[in-house]
Coordinates of C-alpha atoms and ligand atoms in Angstrom, one line a residue:
M1 CA 0.0 0.0 0.0
I2 CA 1.2 3.6 -0.7
K3 CA -0.2 6.9 0.6
T4 CA 1.1 10.3 -0.2
A5 CA 0.4 13.6 1.7
L6 CA 1.1 17.2 1.1
S7 CA 1.5 19.8 3.8
H8 CA 2.6 23.4 4.4
P9 CA 4.4 25.3 7.1
N10 CA 2.6 27.7 9.5
K11 CA 3.6 30.9 11.2
A12 CA 2.8 31.3 14.9
L13 CA 1.2 34.5 16.1
V14 CA 1.2 33.2 19.6
I15 CA 4.3 31.2 19.9
Y16 CA 5.1 27.7 21.2
W17 CA 8.4 27.8 23.1
G18 CA 9.0 25.2 25.7
N19 CA 7.5 21.9 26.9
E20 CA 6.0 20.6 30.1
N21 CA 6.9 17.2 28.8
D22 CA 9.8 17.1 26.3
M23 CA 9.3 13.4 25.4
L24 CA 5.6 13.8 24.6
R25 CA 6.0 17.4 23.4
I26 CA 3.2 18.8 25.6
P27 CA 3.9 22.5 25.6
T28 CA 4.0 25.0 28.4
R29 CA 1.6 27.3 26.7
S30 CA -1.1 27.1 24.0
S31 CA -0.3 28.7 20.6
L32 CA -2.1 30.1 17.6
S33 CA -0.9 30.1 14.0
I34 CA -1.7 30.6 10.4
T35 CA -1.1 27.9 7.8
L36 CA 0.9 29.3 4.9
Q37 CA 0.6 28.4 1.2
G38 CA 3.0 30.0 -1.2
I39 CA 1.8 32.4 -4.0
S40 CA 5.2 33.6 -5.3
H41 CA 6.9 30.2 -4.6
P42 CA 5.5 26.8 -3.7
L43 CA 5.8 25.9 0.0
D44 CA 4.9 22.3 -0.2
Y45 CA 6.3 19.3 1.6
I46 CA 5.3 15.9 0.1
V47 CA 5.7 12.5 1.9
S48 CA 4.9 9.1 0.4
L49 CA 4.7 6.1 2.7
R50 CA 5.0 2.7 1.1
T51 CA 4.5 -0.4 3.3
M52 CA 7.2 -3.0 3.2
P53 CA 5.6 -6.1 4.7
S54 CA 8.8 -8.3 4.6
S55 CA 11.2 -5.6 5.9
K56 CA 12.6 -5.3 9.4
R57 CA 13.5 -1.7 9.2
D58 CA 12.2 1.6 7.8
K59 CA 13.9 3.3 4.9
V60 CA 14.1 7.0 4.3
I61 CA 14.7 8.7 0.9
I62 CA 15.1 12.4 0.8
D63 CA 15.0 14.1 -2.6
G64 CA 16.0 10.8 -4.3
I65 CA 18.9 9.9 -1.9
E66 CA 18.6 7.4 0.9
D67 CA 19.4 8.9 4.3
K68 CA 20.8 6.9 7.1
G69 CA 21.8 9.8 9.4
E70 CA 20.0 12.4 11.4
I71 CA 16.9 12.7 9.2
Y72 CA 16.5 8.9 9.2
S73 CA 16.7 8.8 13.0
H74 CA 14.2 11.6 13.3
F75 CA 11.7 10.0 11.0
V76 CA 12.1 6.5 12.6
H77 CA 11.6 8.1 16.0
H78 CA 8.5 9.8 14.9
L79 CA 7.2 6.6 13.2
A80 CA 7.8 4.6 16.3
A81 CA 5.7 7.1 18.4
M82 CA 2.9 6.9 15.9
R83 CA 3.1 3.0 15.8
R84 CA 2.9 2.8 19.6
Y85 CA -0.1 5.1 19.5
T86 CA -2.1 3.3 16.9
G87 CA -0.8 -0.3 16.9
F88 CA 0.2 -0.2 13.2
K89 CA 3.2 -2.5 12.9
E90 CA 4.4 -2.6 9.3
K91 CA 7.7 -1.1 8.3
V92 CA 7.6 1.6 5.6
E93 CA 9.6 3.4 3.0
V94 CA 9.4 7.1 3.5
T95 CA 10.0 9.2 0.4
T96 CA 10.0 13.0 0.7
R97 CA 10.2 16.0 -1.6
K98 CA 10.4 19.6 -0.4
S99 CA 9.6 22.4 -2.8
F100 CA 10.6 25.3 -0.6
P101 CA 12.9 27.8 -2.2
V102 CA 16.4 26.5 -1.9
G103 CA 18.3 28.1 1.0
S104 CA 15.2 29.9 2.2
G105 CA 16.1 29.2 5.8
L106 CA 12.5 27.9 6.3
A107 CA 13.2 24.6 8.1
G108 CA 9.9 23.1 7.2
S109 CA 9.7 20.8 10.2
A110 CA 6.0 21.6 10.7
A111 CA 5.3 20.8 7.1
S112 CA 7.3 17.5 7.0
A113 CA 6.0 16.1 10.3
S114 CA 2.4 16.9 9.5
A115 CA 2.8 15.4 6.0
L116 CA 4.2 12.2 7.6
A117 CA 1.4 12.1 10.1
E118 CA -1.2 12.6 7.3
A119 CA 0.2 9.9 5.1
F120 CA 0.4 7.6 8.2
A121 CA -3.2 8.3 8.9
G122 CA -3.9 7.3 5.3
L123 CA -2.2 3.9 5.8
I124 CA -4.4 3.2 8.9
G125 CA -7.6 4.6 7.3
K126 CA -8.0 7.5 9.7
T127 CA -7.8 10.5 7.5
A128 CA -10.9 12.1 8.8
D129 CA -9.7 12.1 12.4
T130 CA -8.0 15.5 12.6
R131 CA -7.5 15.1 16.4
L132 CA -5.5 11.9 15.9
K133 CA -3.5 13.4 13.1
S134 CA -2.6 16.5 15.1
I135 CA -1.5 14.4 18.1
M136 CA 0.6 12.2 15.8
A137 CA 2.1 15.2 14.0
R138 CA 2.9 16.8 17.4
R139 CA 5.2 13.9 18.3
G140 CA 7.4 14.7 15.3
S141 CA 7.5 18.5 15.8
G142 CA 5.3 20.6 18.1
S143 CA 4.4 23.2 15.5
A144 CA 3.4 20.3 13.1
S145 CA 0.3 19.7 15.2
R146 CA -1.0 23.0 13.7
S147 CA -0.1 22.3 10.0
V148 CA -2.6 19.4 10.0
L149 CA -5.3 22.1 9.9
G150 CA -5.7 24.9 7.3
G151 CA -6.5 28.5 8.0
F152 CA -6.3 29.9 11.5
V153 CA -5.4 27.3 14.1
I154 CA -5.2 27.0 17.9
W155 CA -3.1 24.3 19.6
Q156 CA -4.6 23.9 23.1
K157 CA -1.7 22.7 25.3
G158 CA -3.6 20.1 27.2
N159 CA -1.9 18.1 29.9
S160 CA -1.6 14.6 28.4
N161 CA -0.8 13.0 25.1
D162 CA -4.5 12.7 24.2
S163 CA -5.5 16.2 25.2
S164 CA -2.8 18.2 23.5
Y165 CA -3.8 18.9 19.9
A166 CA -4.7 21.7 17.4
E167 CA -8.1 22.7 16.1
Q168 CA -9.2 25.1 13.4
L169 CA -10.5 28.5 14.5
F170 CA -11.4 29.7 11.0
N171 CA -10.7 28.0 7.7
E172 CA -8.5 29.4 4.9
H173 CA -11.4 31.3 3.3
H174 CA -12.2 33.3 6.3
W175 CA -9.9 36.2 5.5
D176 CA -7.5 36.9 2.7
L177 CA -4.6 37.8 4.9
R178 CA -1.1 37.8 3.4
N179 CA 2.3 37.0 4.8
V180 CA 5.4 38.4 3.1
I181 CA 8.5 36.6 4.3
A182 CA 11.8 38.4 4.0
I183 CA 14.5 35.8 3.8
V184 CA 17.8 37.3 5.1
S185 CA 19.7 34.1 6.0
S186 CA 19.8 30.5 4.7
N187 CA 22.1 29.3 7.4
P188 CA 20.9 26.6 9.8
K189 CA 20.4 27.8 13.3
K190 CA 23.3 27.3 15.7
I191 CA 20.9 26.1 18.4
K192 CA 17.9 24.2 17.1
S193 CA 14.4 25.3 18.3
I194 CA 13.9 22.2 20.4
E195 CA 17.2 22.9 22.3
G196 CA 16.6 26.6 22.5
M197 CA 13.2 26.2 24.1
K198 CA 14.7 23.8 26.7
L199 CA 17.3 26.4 27.5
S200 CA 14.7 29.2 27.8
K201 CA 12.6 27.2 30.2
K202 CA 15.6 26.3 32.3
T203 CA 17.5 29.5 32.4
C204 CA 15.2 32.4 31.6
P205 CA 14.4 34.5 34.8
E206 CA 11.4 32.8 36.4
Q207 CA 9.2 35.9 36.4
L208 CA 9.7 36.5 32.7
Y209 CA 9.2 32.9 31.6
S210 CA 6.1 32.4 33.8
G211 CA 4.7 35.7 32.6
F212 CA 5.3 34.5 29.0
V213 CA 3.5 31.3 29.8
G214 CA 0.7 33.0 31.7
V215 CA -0.2 35.6 29.1
A216 CA -0.6 33.1 26.2
D217 CA -4.4 32.5 26.7
R218 CA -5.0 36.2 26.9
H219 CA -3.0 36.8 23.7
I220 CA -4.9 34.0 22.0
K221 CA -8.2 35.5 23.0
Q222 CA -7.2 39.0 21.7
I223 CA -5.8 37.7 18.4
S224 CA -8.9 35.5 17.9
T225 CA -11.2 38.5 18.4
A226 CA -9.1 40.5 15.8
L227 CA -9.2 37.6 13.4
S228 CA -12.9 37.2 13.8
A229 CA -13.4 40.9 13.0
R230 CA -10.8 40.8 10.2
D231 CA -9.1 43.8 11.9
I232 CA -5.6 44.0 10.6
A233 CA -4.6 46.9 12.9
K234 CA -5.6 45.0 16.0
L235 CA -4.2 41.7 14.8
G236 CA -0.9 43.4 13.9
A237 CA -0.5 45.2 17.3
F238 CA -1.1 42.0 19.2
Y239 CA 1.2 40.0 16.9
E240 CA 4.0 42.5 17.4
K241 CA 3.4 42.6 21.2
E242 CA 3.6 38.8 21.5
N243 CA 6.7 38.8 19.3
Y244 CA 8.4 41.4 21.4
L245 CA 7.8 39.2 24.5
F246 CA 9.2 36.2 22.7
R247 CA 12.3 38.2 21.8
Q248 CA 12.8 39.1 25.5
V249 CA 12.5 35.5 26.5
C250 CA 15.1 34.5 23.9
L251 CA 17.5 37.3 24.9
K252 CA 17.3 36.5 28.6
T253 CA 18.0 32.9 28.0
I254 CA 21.5 31.7 28.9
P255 CA 23.3 31.7 26.5
P256 CA 21.2 34.5 24.9
L257 CA 19.4 33.3 21.8
D258 CA 19.8 36.3 19.6
Y259 CA 18.5 35.1 16.3
W260 CA 18.4 38.5 14.6
T261 CA 20.9 40.0 12.2
K262 CA 21.4 43.6 11.0
A263 CA 19.1 42.8 8.1
T264 CA 16.3 41.7 10.5
N265 CA 16.5 45.0 12.3
D266 CA 16.6 47.0 9.0
I267 CA 13.4 45.3 7.8
L268 CA 11.6 45.7 11.1
D269 CA 12.4 49.4 10.9
K270 CA 11.2 49.7 7.3
V271 CA 7.9 48.1 8.2
S272 CA 7.5 50.4 11.1
D273 CA 8.2 53.4 8.8
L274 CA 5.5 52.0 6.4
R275 CA 3.0 52.1 9.2
N276 CA 3.8 55.8 9.8
E277 CA 2.7 56.3 6.2
G278 CA -0.6 54.5 6.9
I279 CA 0.3 51.1 5.5
T280 CA -1.1 48.4 7.7
A281 CA 1.8 45.9 7.7
Y282 CA 3.1 44.3 10.9
A283 CA 6.4 42.4 11.4
G284 CA 7.8 39.7 13.6
T285 CA 10.2 36.8 13.5
D286 CA 10.3 33.1 14.5
A287 CA 13.3 31.5 16.1
G288 CA 15.5 32.9 13.3
P289 CA 16.4 36.1 11.5
N290 CA 13.8 36.0 8.7
V291 CA 10.9 38.4 9.0
H292 CA 7.3 37.6 8.6
I293 CA 5.2 40.6 7.6
F294 CA 1.4 40.3 7.8
T295 CA -0.6 42.6 5.7
V296 CA -3.7 42.8 3.4
P297 CA -3.7 42.2 -0.4
K298 CA -3.8 45.9 -1.4
H299 CA -0.5 46.6 0.4
V300 CA 1.5 43.6 -0.7
E301 CA 3.2 45.3 -3.6
R302 CA 4.2 48.3 -1.6
V303 CA 5.6 46.1 1.2
I304 CA 7.6 44.0 -1.2
R305 CA 9.0 47.1 -3.0
T306 CA 10.0 48.6 0.4
I307 CA 11.8 45.6 1.8
Q308 CA 13.5 44.9 -1.5
E309 CA 15.6 48.0 -0.7
A310 CA 17.0 46.4 2.4
E311 CA 20.6 45.3 2.2
E312 CA 21.3 41.6 2.5
I313 CA 17.9 40.4 1.5
L314 CA 18.1 37.0 -0.2
D315 CA 14.6 36.3 -1.2
I316 CA 11.0 37.4 -0.7
I317 CA 8.2 34.9 -0.4
H318 CA 4.6 36.0 -0.7
C319 CA 2.0 33.7 1.0
R320 CA -1.7 33.4 1.5
V321 CA -3.6 31.5 4.2
G322 CA -3.2 27.8 3.3
E323 CA -5.0 24.5 3.5
G324 CA -4.2 21.9 6.0
S325 CA -2.3 18.6 5.2
R326 CA -4.1 16.3 2.8
L327 CA -3.7 13.1 0.8
I328 CA -2.8 13.4 -2.9
E329 CA -2.9 10.8 -5.6
E330 CA 0.6 11.5 -7.2
H331 CA 3.0 9.3 -5.3
L332 CA 6.7 9.9 -5.1
T333 CA 8.8 7.1 -6.5
Ligands
LIG1 O1 7.9 22.6 16.0 P1 9.3 22.8 16.5 O2 9.5 21.7 17.6 O3 10.3 22.8 15.4 O4 9.4 24.2 17.2 C1 9.3 25.4 16.5 C2 8.6 26.4 17.3 C3 8.6 27.8 16.7 O5 8.6 27.7 15.3 C4 9.9 28.5 17.0 C5 7.4 28.6 17.2 C6 6.1 28.1 16.7 O6 5.2 28.2 17.5 O7 5.9 27.7 15.6

């Protein structure tokens, strides 16, 4: 049997950063994100899973080349967690293809782990069960729990494996919001997110980290209200506020997690200048130097023109609100 799934990345407006339980990836705070589908470039991650009834081990093929290293271990670990959860035993051949812009610095872990979970759900005949898929995706990458759903998504942290999953707040047709991503670096992070968030939880001043955890539900409520009203100014203000708080948590971590570069700062300044001219565009980052700008369709061209002037910009990716992970009929060979 073979099943193939396609999935997209997502951008958190209320960020996931730290686990109550690292093994199960049960987070310290709930989060809210928007699933992103590329307009200027594809942002697709495709995974085919082919069962291998007589095999004793899984096989992983990335862009046509068999991997036996770090990626293989990560997939095998993720598959093992999904097998334990569902009782599915067969070994599989995992074939993946990523059509993100080369060197975009977008890691795609949310897209890859959600595509793997979606294809796995296809093998066990549970494609309609979004809760199961979100739980399974979470075990590969926390943020992947949200890419199972399209549109505007909330991951309620829960307190156990079964109660920590994402649900859709509004689907991708609710509001034609746009995300312009300024790519300023294609280098892999020195400290991976999973390690960075552990450090923050352990070393960040207690008051700051508990404040960050404590305010998440309020931020989710405020952002949900702005999304419901399709109010870009309110949405943007809350997005930037949450991002500023995340930045403080990163900087107060030991060692400090300073993900920004000069180009990041330049672009943030340019977006703030645009706002002074009445352009509703709002900027923030993830755990990296690239800048995610949220705006509405009528301002996209102006935003792109403005950030193109920044030094050190490598690429600009224009996205709309995307669909969740889904099965497709074209299988990777
Ligand atoms: O999904 P992970 O385990 O790779 O963690 C990434 C988390 C952030 O992207 C930094 C924030 C988020 O909520 O997406």
